[in-house]
CSV table of C-alpha atoms and ligand atoms in Angstrom, one decimal:
chain,number,residue,atom,x,y,z
A,190,MET,CA,0.0,0.0,0.0
A,191,SER,CA,1.2,3.5,-0.8
A,192,LYS,CA,0.1,7.1,-0.4
A,193,PHE,CA,1.0,10.3,-2.0
A,194,ILE,CA,1.9,13.5,-0.1
A,195,ILE,CA,1.4,16.4,-2.4
A,196,GLU,CA,2.1,20.1,-1.8
A,197,GLN,CA,0.6,22.9,-3.8
A,198,SER,CA,2.8,23.1,-7.0
A,199,PRO,CA,2.0,26.2,-9.1
A,200,GLY,CA,3.3,26.6,-12.7
A,201,LEU,CA,4.3,23.1,-13.8
A,202,SER,CA,6.7,23.4,-16.7
A,203,GLY,CA,8.9,21.2,-18.9
A,204,THR,CA,8.5,18.2,-21.2
A,205,VAL,CA,6.8,14.9,-20.5
A,206,ARG,CA,6.6,11.8,-22.7
A,207,ILE,CA,3.4,9.9,-22.8
A,208,SER,CA,3.5,6.1,-22.5
A,209,GLY,CA,1.7,3.5,-24.6
A,210,ALA,CA,-2.0,3.2,-24.0
A,211,LYS,CA,-3.1,0.7,-21.3
A,212,ASN,CA,-6.4,0.2,-22.9
A,213,SER,CA,-4.7,-0.8,-26.2
A,214,ALA,CA,-2.0,-2.9,-24.6
A,215,LEU,CA,-4.5,-5.1,-22.7
A,216,PRO,CA,-6.6,-6.3,-25.6
A,217,ILE,CA,-3.4,-6.6,-27.8
A,218,ILE,CA,-1.8,-8.9,-25.2
A,219,ALA,CA,-5.0,-11.0,-25.1
A,220,ALA,CA,-5.0,-11.1,-28.9
A,221,VAL,CA,-1.6,-12.8,-28.9
A,222,LEU,CA,-3.5,-16.0,-27.9
A,223,LEU,CA,-4.7,-16.1,-31.5
A,224,SER,CA,-1.2,-16.2,-32.9
A,225,GLU,CA,1.0,-19.2,-33.8
A,226,GLY,CA,4.3,-17.3,-33.7
A,227,GLN,CA,6.4,-14.9,-31.7
A,228,CYS,CA,4.9,-11.4,-31.0
A,229,ARG,CA,6.9,-8.4,-29.9
A,230,ILE,CA,4.8,-5.5,-28.5
A,231,GLU,CA,6.6,-2.2,-28.0
A,232,ASP,CA,5.8,0.9,-25.9
A,233,VAL,CA,3.9,-1.1,-23.4
A,234,PRO,CA,3.3,0.7,-20.1
A,235,LEU,CA,4.5,-1.8,-17.5
A,236,LEU,CA,1.5,-1.3,-15.2
A,237,LYS,CA,0.0,-3.8,-12.7
A,238,ASP,CA,-2.9,-4.6,-15.1
A,239,VAL,CA,-0.5,-5.2,-18.0
A,240,ILE,CA,1.8,-7.5,-15.8
A,241,ASN,CA,-1.4,-9.3,-14.7
A,242,MET,CA,-2.4,-9.9,-18.3
A,243,CYS,CA,1.0,-11.3,-19.1
A,244,GLU,CA,0.7,-13.6,-16.0
A,245,LEU,CA,-2.7,-14.8,-17.4
A,246,LEU,CA,-1.1,-15.7,-20.7
A,247,LYS,CA,1.7,-17.6,-18.8
A,248,TRP,CA,-1.0,-19.5,-16.9
A,249,LEU,CA,-2.7,-20.4,-20.2
A,250,GLY,CA,0.7,-21.7,-21.5
A,251,PHE,CA,2.4,-18.9,-23.4
A,252,LYS,CA,6.0,-17.8,-22.7
A,253,THR,CA,6.0,-14.2,-21.8
A,254,THR,CA,9.1,-12.0,-21.4
A,255,ILE,CA,8.9,-8.5,-20.1
A,256,GLU,CA,11.9,-6.6,-21.3
A,257,LYS,CA,13.4,-3.5,-19.7
A,258,ASN,CA,12.6,-1.0,-22.5
A,259,GLU,CA,8.8,-1.2,-22.1
A,260,CYS,CA,8.7,-4.1,-24.5
A,261,ILE,CA,7.0,-7.5,-24.2
A,262,SER,CA,7.9,-10.7,-26.2
A,263,ILE,CA,5.4,-13.5,-26.2
A,264,GLN,CA,6.1,-16.9,-27.7
A,265,SER,CA,3.0,-18.7,-28.7
A,266,SER,CA,2.7,-22.4,-27.8
A,267,ARG,CA,0.0,-25.0,-27.3
A,268,ILE,CA,-2.8,-23.5,-25.1
A,269,LYS,CA,-2.7,-25.7,-22.0
A,270,LYS,CA,-5.8,-24.4,-20.2
A,271,HIS,CA,-8.9,-22.7,-21.4
A,272,PHE,CA,-10.2,-21.4,-18.1
A,273,VAL,CA,-9.5,-18.3,-16.0
A,274,PRO,CA,-10.0,-18.8,-12.3
A,275,TYR,CA,-11.5,-16.3,-9.9
A,276,GLU,CA,-8.1,-15.5,-8.3
A,277,LEU,CA,-6.7,-14.3,-11.7
A,278,ALA,CA,-9.9,-12.7,-13.0
A,279,SER,CA,-10.6,-10.7,-9.9
A,280,GLN,CA,-7.2,-9.0,-10.2
A,281,MET,CA,-8.2,-7.2,-13.4
A,282,ARG,CA,-11.5,-6.7,-15.2
A,283,ALA,CA,-9.8,-6.9,-18.6
A,284,SER,CA,-9.1,-10.6,-18.1
A,285,PHE,CA,-12.4,-11.1,-19.7
A,286,LEU,CA,-10.8,-10.1,-23.0
A,287,VAL,CA,-9.2,-13.6,-23.3
A,288,MET,CA,-12.6,-15.1,-23.8
A,289,GLY,CA,-13.0,-14.2,-27.5
A,290,PRO,CA,-9.5,-15.4,-28.5
A,291,LEU,CA,-9.7,-18.7,-26.4
A,292,LEU,CA,-13.1,-19.5,-27.9
A,293,SER,CA,-11.9,-18.9,-31.4
A,294,ARG,CA,-8.6,-20.8,-31.0
A,295,VAL,CA,-9.5,-23.8,-28.8
A,296,GLY,CA,-13.3,-23.9,-29.1
A,297,LYS,CA,-14.1,-23.5,-25.4
A,298,THR,CA,-13.5,-21.1,-22.5
A,299,ARG,CA,-14.5,-20.7,-18.9
A,300,VAL,CA,-13.9,-17.4,-17.3
A,301,SER,CA,-14.8,-16.1,-13.8
A,302,LEU,CA,-17.4,-13.4,-14.2
A,303,PRO,CA,-15.7,-10.0,-13.7
A,304,GLY,CA,-18.4,-8.5,-11.4
A,305,GLY,CA,-19.0,-4.8,-10.8
A,306,CYS,CA,-16.5,-2.2,-9.8
A,307,ALA,CA,-16.4,1.2,-8.2
A,308,ILE,CA,-17.9,2.9,-11.3
A,309,GLY,CA,-20.8,0.7,-12.1
A,310,THR,CA,-22.2,-2.8,-12.6
A,311,ARG,CA,-20.4,-3.3,-15.9
A,312,PRO,CA,-22.3,-6.2,-17.5
A,313,ILE,CA,-20.9,-8.4,-20.3
A,314,ASP,CA,-24.2,-9.3,-22.0
A,315,LEU,CA,-23.1,-7.7,-25.3
A,316,HIS,CA,-19.9,-9.8,-25.4
A,317,LEU,CA,-21.9,-13.0,-24.8
A,318,LYS,CA,-24.7,-12.1,-27.3
A,319,GLY,CA,-21.9,-11.7,-29.9
A,320,PHE,CA,-20.4,-15.1,-29.2
A,321,ALA,CA,-23.9,-16.7,-29.2
A,322,ALA,CA,-24.7,-15.2,-32.6
A,323,MET,CA,-21.5,-16.9,-33.8
A,324,GLY,CA,-22.8,-20.2,-32.7
A,325,ALA,CA,-21.3,-20.5,-29.2
A,326,LYS,CA,-23.3,-22.2,-26.5
A,327,ILE,CA,-23.2,-20.0,-23.4
A,328,THR,CA,-23.8,-21.2,-19.8
A,329,GLN,CA,-23.4,-19.5,-16.5
A,330,GLY,CA,-23.1,-20.8,-13.0
A,331,HIS,CA,-21.1,-20.7,-9.8
A,332,GLY,CA,-19.6,-17.3,-10.7
A,333,TYR,CA,-18.3,-18.5,-14.1
A,334,VAL,CA,-19.4,-18.1,-17.7
A,335,GLU,CA,-18.6,-20.8,-20.1
A,336,ALA,CA,-18.7,-20.6,-23.9
A,337,LYS,CA,-18.3,-23.6,-26.3
A,338,ALA,CA,-18.3,-23.9,-30.1
A,339,LYS,CA,-16.5,-26.5,-32.2
A,340,LYS,CA,-16.0,-23.9,-34.8
A,341,LEU,CA,-17.3,-20.3,-34.6
A,342,LYS,CA,-19.3,-19.2,-37.6
A,343,GLY,CA,-19.3,-15.6,-39.0
A,344,ALA,CA,-22.5,-13.7,-38.2
A,345,LYS,CA,-24.0,-10.2,-38.4
A,346,ILE,CA,-23.9,-8.7,-34.9
A,347,TYR,CA,-25.6,-5.4,-34.0
A,348,LEU,CA,-24.4,-4.0,-30.6
A,349,ASP,CA,-27.2,-2.3,-28.6
A,350,PHE,CA,-24.4,0.1,-27.4
A,351,PRO,CA,-21.0,0.6,-29.0
A,352,SER,CA,-19.2,-1.1,-26.1
A,353,VAL,CA,-15.4,-1.0,-26.4
A,354,GLY,CA,-14.8,-4.4,-24.7
A,355,ALA,CA,-17.6,-6.2,-26.6
A,356,THR,CA,-16.3,-4.8,-30.0
A,357,GLU,CA,-12.8,-6.0,-29.1
A,358,ASN,CA,-13.8,-9.5,-27.9
A,359,ILE,CA,-16.1,-10.2,-30.9
A,360,MET,CA,-13.5,-8.8,-33.4
A,361,MET,CA,-10.8,-11.2,-31.9
A,362,ALA,CA,-13.2,-14.2,-31.9
A,363,ALA,CA,-14.2,-13.5,-35.5
A,364,CYS,CA,-10.6,-13.6,-36.8
A,365,LEU,CA,-10.4,-17.4,-36.8
A,366,ALA,CA,-14.2,-18.0,-37.4
A,367,GLU,CA,-15.6,-19.6,-40.5
A,368,GLY,CA,-16.8,-16.9,-43.0
A,369,GLN,CA,-17.6,-13.3,-42.5
A,370,THR,CA,-18.6,-11.4,-39.3
A,371,ILE,CA,-20.0,-8.0,-39.4
A,372,ILE,CA,-20.2,-5.9,-36.3
A,373,GLU,CA,-22.7,-3.0,-36.5
A,374,ASN,CA,-22.8,-0.1,-34.1
A,375,ALA,CA,-19.2,-1.0,-33.2
A,376,ALA,CA,-17.1,1.1,-30.9
A,377,VAL,CA,-14.9,3.5,-32.9
A,378,GLU,CA,-12.3,4.3,-30.2
A,379,PRO,CA,-8.6,4.6,-31.3
A,380,GLU,CA,-7.8,1.5,-29.2
A,381,ILE,CA,-10.2,-0.5,-31.4
A,382,VAL,CA,-8.2,0.6,-34.5
A,383,ASP,CA,-4.9,-0.2,-32.7
A,384,LEU,CA,-6.1,-3.7,-31.9
A,385,ALA,CA,-7.4,-4.2,-35.5
A,386,ASN,CA,-4.0,-3.0,-36.9
A,387,PHE,CA,-2.2,-5.6,-34.6
A,388,LEU,CA,-4.6,-8.4,-35.8
A,389,VAL,CA,-4.1,-7.4,-39.5
A,390,ASN,CA,-0.3,-7.5,-38.9
A,391,MET,CA,-0.8,-11.1,-37.7
A,392,GLY,CA,-2.6,-11.9,-40.9
A,393,ALA,CA,-6.3,-11.2,-40.0
A,394,HIS,CA,-8.7,-9.8,-42.6
A,395,ILE,CA,-10.4,-6.8,-41.1
A,396,LYS,CA,-12.0,-3.8,-42.7
A,397,GLY,CA,-13.7,-0.8,-41.3
A,398,ALA,CA,-12.1,-0.6,-37.8
A,399,GLY,CA,-12.6,3.0,-36.6
A,400,THR,CA,-16.1,3.2,-38.3
A,401,ASP,CA,-19.3,1.8,-36.8
A,402,THR,CA,-19.3,-1.2,-39.2
A,403,ILE,CA,-16.4,-3.7,-38.9
A,404,LYS,CA,-16.1,-6.6,-41.3
A,405,ILE,CA,-13.9,-9.5,-40.5
A,406,GLU,CA,-13.3,-12.4,-42.9
A,407,GLY,CA,-12.2,-15.4,-40.9
A,408,VAL,CA,-8.7,-16.9,-41.7
A,409,LYS,CA,-7.3,-20.4,-40.8
A,410,LYS,CA,-4.2,-19.2,-38.9
A,411,LEU,CA,-2.5,-16.0,-37.5
A,412,LYS,CA,1.2,-15.5,-37.3
A,413,GLY,CA,3.4,-13.5,-35.0
A,414,CYS,CA,4.3,-9.9,-35.6
A,415,THR,CA,5.9,-6.8,-34.1
A,416,HIS,CA,3.7,-3.9,-33.1
A,417,THR,CA,4.0,-0.5,-31.3
A,418,VAL,CA,1.1,0.5,-29.0
A,419,ILE,CA,-0.5,3.9,-29.6
A,420,PRO,CA,0.1,6.7,-27.1
A,421,ASP,CA,-2.3,6.9,-24.1
A,422,ARG,CA,-4.7,9.7,-24.9
A,423,ILE,CA,-6.1,9.7,-21.3
A,424,GLU,CA,-2.6,10.0,-19.8
A,425,ALA,CA,-2.0,12.9,-22.3
A,426,GLY,CA,-5.3,14.5,-21.3
A,427,THR,CA,-4.4,14.2,-17.6
A,428,PHE,CA,-1.1,16.1,-18.2
A,429,MET,CA,-3.0,18.7,-20.2
A,430,ILE,CA,-5.2,19.3,-17.1
A,431,ALA,CA,-2.0,19.3,-14.9
A,432,ALA,CA,-0.7,22.2,-17.0
A,433,ALA,CA,-4.0,24.1,-16.8
A,434,ILE,CA,-4.8,23.6,-13.1
A,435,THR,CA,-1.3,24.8,-12.1
A,436,LYS,CA,-1.3,27.6,-14.7
A,437,GLY,CA,1.7,26.1,-16.2
A,438,ASN,CA,3.3,25.4,-19.5
A,439,ILE,CA,4.0,21.8,-20.5
A,440,ARG,CA,5.2,20.2,-23.7
A,441,ILE,CA,3.6,16.8,-24.0
A,442,GLU,CA,5.4,14.4,-26.4
A,443,ASN,CA,4.4,11.1,-28.1
A,444,VAL,CA,0.7,11.9,-28.7
A,445,VAL,CA,-1.7,11.5,-31.6
A,446,THR,CA,-3.3,15.0,-31.8
A,447,ASP,CA,-6.4,13.6,-33.6
A,448,HIS,CA,-7.1,11.3,-30.6
A,449,LEU,CA,-7.0,14.3,-28.3
A,450,LYS,CA,-9.5,16.4,-30.2
A,451,PRO,CA,-12.5,15.9,-27.9
A,452,ILE,CA,-10.2,16.9,-24.9
A,453,SER,CA,-8.4,19.8,-26.8
A,454,ALA,CA,-11.8,21.3,-27.9
A,455,LYS,CA,-13.0,21.6,-24.3
A,456,MET,CA,-9.6,22.9,-23.0
A,457,ARG,CA,-9.7,25.6,-25.7
A,458,GLU,CA,-13.3,26.5,-24.6
A,459,ILE,CA,-12.0,26.9,-21.1
A,460,GLY,CA,-9.4,29.3,-22.3
A,461,VAL,CA,-6.3,27.2,-22.4
A,462,GLU,CA,-3.8,27.9,-25.2
A,463,ILE,CA,-2.9,24.7,-27.2
A,464,MET,CA,-0.3,24.4,-29.9
A,465,GLU,CA,-0.2,21.2,-31.9
A,466,GLU,CA,2.8,19.7,-33.6
A,467,GLU,CA,3.0,16.4,-35.4
A,468,THR,CA,3.5,14.2,-32.4
A,469,ALA,CA,3.5,16.7,-29.6
A,470,ILE,CA,1.1,19.2,-28.0
A,471,ILE,CA,2.1,22.3,-26.0
A,472,ILE,CA,-0.2,23.6,-23.2
A,473,ASN,CA,0.0,27.2,-22.0
A,474,ALA,CA,-2.4,28.3,-19.3
A,475,LYS,CA,-2.0,32.0,-18.7
A,476,GLU,CA,-5.5,33.3,-19.6
A,477,LYS,CA,-8.5,33.6,-17.2
A,478,PHE,CA,-10.6,30.4,-17.5
A,479,LYS,CA,-14.3,30.2,-18.4
A,480,SER,CA,-16.7,27.6,-16.9
A,481,ILE,CA,-18.0,25.0,-19.4
A,482,ASP,CA,-20.4,22.1,-19.8
A,483,ILE,CA,-19.4,18.5,-20.6
A,484,LYS,CA,-21.3,15.4,-21.6
A,485,THR,CA,-19.4,12.1,-21.7
A,486,LEU,CA,-20.1,10.0,-24.9
A,487,PRO,CA,-18.4,7.2,-26.9
A,488,PHE,CA,-15.5,8.4,-29.1
A,489,PRO,CA,-15.3,10.9,-30.8
A,490,GLY,CA,-17.4,12.4,-27.9
A,491,PHE,CA,-15.8,13.5,-24.7
A,492,PRO,CA,-14.2,10.5,-22.9
A,493,THR,CA,-15.7,9.3,-19.6
A,494,ASP,CA,-12.1,8.5,-18.6
A,495,MET,CA,-11.4,12.2,-18.5
A,496,GLN,CA,-14.5,13.3,-16.6
A,497,ALA,CA,-13.1,13.2,-13.1
A,498,GLN,CA,-9.9,15.1,-14.1
A,499,PHE,CA,-12.0,17.9,-15.8
A,500,MET,CA,-14.1,18.1,-12.7
A,501,ALA,CA,-11.0,18.9,-10.6
A,502,LEU,CA,-10.2,21.7,-13.0
A,503,MET,CA,-13.8,23.0,-13.1
A,504,SER,CA,-13.8,23.2,-9.3
A,505,ILE,CA,-11.5,26.2,-9.4
A,506,ILE,CA,-13.1,28.0,-12.5
A,507,GLU,CA,-15.4,30.9,-11.6
A,508,GLY,CA,-19.0,30.3,-12.5
A,509,THR,CA,-21.1,27.1,-12.9
A,510,SER,CA,-20.0,24.1,-14.9
A,511,ILE,CA,-22.2,21.1,-15.6
A,512,ILE,CA,-21.0,17.5,-16.2
A,513,ILE,CA,-23.4,14.8,-17.5
A,514,GLU,CA,-22.0,11.3,-17.3
A,515,THR,CA,-23.8,9.0,-19.8
A,516,ILE,CA,-21.4,6.0,-20.0
A,517,PHE,CA,-21.2,4.7,-16.4
A,518,GLU,CA,-24.0,4.9,-13.9
A,519,ASN,CA,-21.8,5.4,-10.8
A,520,ARG,CA,-18.9,7.5,-11.9
A,521,PHE,CA,-19.0,10.4,-9.4
A,522,MET,CA,-17.1,8.7,-6.5
A,523,HIS,CA,-14.5,11.5,-6.6
A,524,VAL,CA,-17.1,14.2,-5.8
A,525,SER,CA,-17.2,13.6,-2.0
A,526,GLU,CA,-13.3,13.6,-2.0
A,527,LEU,CA,-13.1,16.8,-4.0
A,528,LYS,CA,-15.6,18.4,-1.7
A,529,ARG,CA,-13.3,17.5,1.3
A,530,MET,CA,-10.7,19.7,-0.5
A,531,GLY,CA,-13.1,22.6,-0.7
A,532,ALA,CA,-14.9,22.0,-4.0
A,533,ASN,CA,-18.5,23.0,-4.3
A,534,ILE,CA,-20.3,20.2,-6.3
A,535,LYS,CA,-23.8,18.9,-6.3
A,536,ILE,CA,-25.0,15.6,-7.9
A,537,GLU,CA,-28.4,15.2,-9.4
A,538,GLY,CA,-28.8,11.8,-11.0
A,539,ARG,CA,-26.2,11.6,-13.7
A,540,SER,CA,-25.4,15.3,-13.6
A,541,ALA,CA,-22.9,17.1,-11.5
A,542,VAL,CA,-23.2,20.9,-11.0
A,543,VAL,CA,-19.8,22.4,-10.2
A,544,GLU,CA,-19.7,26.0,-8.7
A,545,GLY,CA,-16.2,27.2,-9.0
A,546,VAL,CA,-14.4,28.2,-5.8
A,547,LYS,CA,-11.5,30.7,-5.4
A,548,LYS,CA,-9.2,28.0,-3.9
A,549,MET,CA,-9.2,24.5,-2.8
A,550,THR,CA,-7.4,23.4,0.4
A,551,GLY,CA,-5.2,20.3,1.0
A,552,ALA,CA,-6.9,17.4,2.8
A,553,LYS,CA,-6.6,13.7,3.5
A,554,VAL,CA,-8.5,11.9,0.7
A,555,LYS,CA,-8.8,8.5,-0.8
A,556,ALA,CA,-8.5,7.3,-4.4
A,557,THR,CA,-11.7,5.2,-5.1
A,558,ASP,CA,-10.8,4.2,-8.6
A,559,LEU,CA,-8.2,5.0,-11.2
A,560,ARG,CA,-9.4,8.2,-12.8
A,561,ALA,CA,-10.9,9.5,-9.5
A,562,GLY,CA,-7.4,9.1,-8.1
A,563,ALA,CA,-5.9,11.1,-10.9
A,564,ALA,CA,-8.5,13.9,-10.3
A,565,LEU,CA,-7.4,14.1,-6.7
A,566,VAL,CA,-3.7,14.3,-7.6
A,567,LEU,CA,-4.6,17.2,-10.0
A,568,ALA,CA,-6.7,18.9,-7.3
A,569,ALA,CA,-3.9,18.5,-4.8
A,570,LEU,CA,-1.4,20.3,-7.1
A,571,THR,CA,-3.6,23.5,-6.9
A,572,ALA,CA,-4.9,23.1,-3.3
A,573,GLN,CA,-3.4,25.3,-0.7
A,574,GLY,CA,-1.1,23.4,1.7
A,575,GLU,CA,-0.6,19.7,1.8
A,576,SER,CA,-2.8,16.8,0.7
A,577,GLU,CA,-2.5,13.1,1.4
A,578,ILE,CA,-4.0,10.7,-1.1
A,579,LYS,CA,-4.5,7.1,0.1
A,580,ASP,CA,-5.0,4.0,-2.0
A,581,VAL,CA,-2.6,5.0,-4.7
A,582,LYS,CA,-2.7,1.4,-6.0
A,583,HIS,CA,-5.7,2.5,-8.1
A,584,ILE,CA,-3.7,5.2,-9.7
A,585,ASP,CA,-0.8,2.9,-10.3
A,586,ARG,CA,-3.1,0.6,-12.3
A,587,GLY,CA,-3.4,3.1,-15.1
A,588,TYR,CA,-0.6,5.7,-15.0
A,589,TYR,CA,2.9,4.6,-15.6
A,590,GLU,CA,5.2,6.5,-13.1
A,591,LEU,CA,2.8,9.4,-12.6
A,592,GLU,CA,4.5,10.9,-9.7
A,593,LYS,CA,8.0,10.7,-11.3
A,594,LYS,CA,6.7,12.4,-14.5
A,595,LEU,CA,4.9,15.1,-12.5
A,596,CYS,CA,8.0,15.7,-10.2
A,597,ALA,CA,10.1,16.2,-13.3
A,598,LEU,CA,7.7,19.1,-14.2
A,599,GLY,CA,8.2,20.7,-10.8
A,600,ALA,CA,5.4,19.0,-8.8
A,601,LYS,CA,6.0,18.4,-5.1
A,602,ILE,CA,4.9,14.8,-4.7
A,603,ARG,CA,6.3,12.1,-2.4
A,604,LYS,CA,5.2,8.5,-2.6
A,605,ILE,CA,5.3,6.7,0.8
A,606,ASP,CA,4.8,3.0,1.5
A,607,VAL,CA,2.5,2.5,4.4
A,608,ASP,CA,1.5,-0.7,6.0
A,609,ASP,CA,-2.1,-1.9,5.8
A,610,GLU,CA,-2.9,-1.1,9.4
A,611,GLU,CA,-2.2,2.6,9.0
A,612,ILE,CA,-4.5,2.6,6.0
A,613,GLU,CA,-7.4,1.3,8.0
B,166,UD1,C1,-13.3,0.5,-21.8
B,166,UD1,C2,-12.1,1.1,-21.1
B,166,UD1,C3,-12.5,2.0,-20.0
B,166,UD1,C4,-13.4,3.1,-20.6
B,166,UD1,C5,-14.6,2.5,-21.3
B,166,UD1,C6,-15.5,3.5,-22.0
B,166,UD1,C7,-10.5,-0.8,-21.3
B,166,UD1,C8,-9.7,-1.8,-20.6
B,166,UD1,N1,-11.3,0.0,-20.5
B,166,UD1,O1,-14.0,-0.3,-20.8
B,166,UD1,O2,-11.3,2.7,-19.5
B,166,UD1,O3,-13.9,3.9,-19.5
B,166,UD1,O4,-14.1,1.6,-22.3
B,166,UD1,O5,-14.8,4.2,-22.9
B,166,UD1,O6,-10.4,-0.6,-22.5
B,166,UD1,N2,-22.0,-2.4,-21.3
B,166,UD1,C9,-23.1,-3.2,-21.3
B,166,UD1,N3,-23.0,-4.5,-21.7
B,166,UD1,C10,-21.8,-5.0,-22.1
B,166,UD1,C11,-20.6,-4.2,-22.2
B,166,UD1,C12,-20.8,-2.9,-21.8
B,166,UD1,O7,-24.2,-2.8,-20.9
B,166,UD1,O8,-21.7,-6.2,-22.5
B,166,UD1,C13,-22.1,-1.0,-20.9
B,166,UD1,C14,-21.2,-0.7,-19.6
B,166,UD1,O9,-21.8,-1.1,-18.4
B,166,UD1,C15,-21.0,0.8,-19.7
B,166,UD1,C16,-21.0,1.0,-21.2
B,166,UD1,O10,-21.6,-0.1,-21.8
B,166,UD1,O11,-22.1,1.4,-19.2
B,166,UD1,C17,-19.6,1.2,-21.8
B,166,UD1,O12,-18.8,0.1,-21.5
B,166,UD1,P1,-17.6,-0.5,-22.5
B,166,UD1,O13,-17.5,0.5,-23.6
B,166,UD1,O14,-17.8,-1.9,-22.7
B,166,UD1,O15,-16.4,-0.2,-21.5
B,166,UD1,P2,-15.2,-1.3,-21.2
B,166,UD1,O16,-14.8,-2.0,-22.5
B,166,UD1,O17,-15.5,-2.1,-20.0
């Protein structure tokens, strides 16, 4: 267990390099289960979730080597097991992403149900409907879901909601299925395109990734390949807010500016100056900020994964800002913690009304989930005095060396290991 001690840190400045995207790396590592060769994945953020996914592949029989320079090599071999026990699945929600590849490659899979989490119930019905449409027999019991199909058959699948995970799982399952699969109302997030590019590199036939209709023509085999993970747009967005909230000036390198458009548009509306280069973005926050409204939506709408961090910034902008969360039903866990730091926020159903305050004040707070934790770190950078953020493990799940990167920009952050008793 660790905690952060953060002092007010005005005017962050300097250059930061963004790591590879966690939400790309996880499905890509799961997709290696489809290959019959050696895969090398570069620019992988070596986060707890990523290490857990590698452990899962090892458990299933693959040889996984984590190299020093944020690179992972995975050697395909015979898949020894087809089930994921509770102990492994409960470590990480994304473990469910091995279901599509396992079903497609070995014709059966049994995975512990992921269950809810701090931000909502997070059902998997759309994943299962997709597998069933491809001919799989699905059964559930004792906390597990099982899918079986001698050979998956291509199908036309309409998703009721453009779920990122369901699109990824079905796309992976379809790669080795017989015939053509069409996913309609598919998610269009950049991470879907990255996964599709990886699968195509391995020899899959996929068209339309990044649009709402993805067509996959099943092939007999997939080979190994080398792939570089796209930069993490949420990490980049978090550093954009770090620059704004501290009235700083930060150059953010290794970004795809197109992926950041929904975030940049809102930052500009607030009054933040943004300069774009080919693979970098420079944030300059000198002007007076204006309050804004935000509604989270699937890409290219405003990302739910940036909602909490924007709320931290809105908390110190004069006037009223409104946030509507449409993706997850319970994603306002950070509100009570931000209020402990002096923010003035009211929740009404899926909306949050934020009345800007002149200043926030340092307090003892708790990270309840990954992005909520990031929001508290950002708030602590502007809050007067010292803040203590407990349960940093949530933040470590999604940000690679966040405190080191922020310290290099001038932030005053210390990470302290504490024993469990003190946390209680
Ligand atoms: C992924 C991201 C997560 C991000 C989210 C939305 C990963 C590892 N995680 O999560 O960071 O916040 O996309 O951009 O990539 N739903 C159903 N049934 C299903 C599947 C989803 O009702 O079978 C609902 C969910 O409860 C949620 C919404 O659809 O309300 C969006 O979920 P989804 O897009 O699937 O998110 P994840 O893939 O879990």
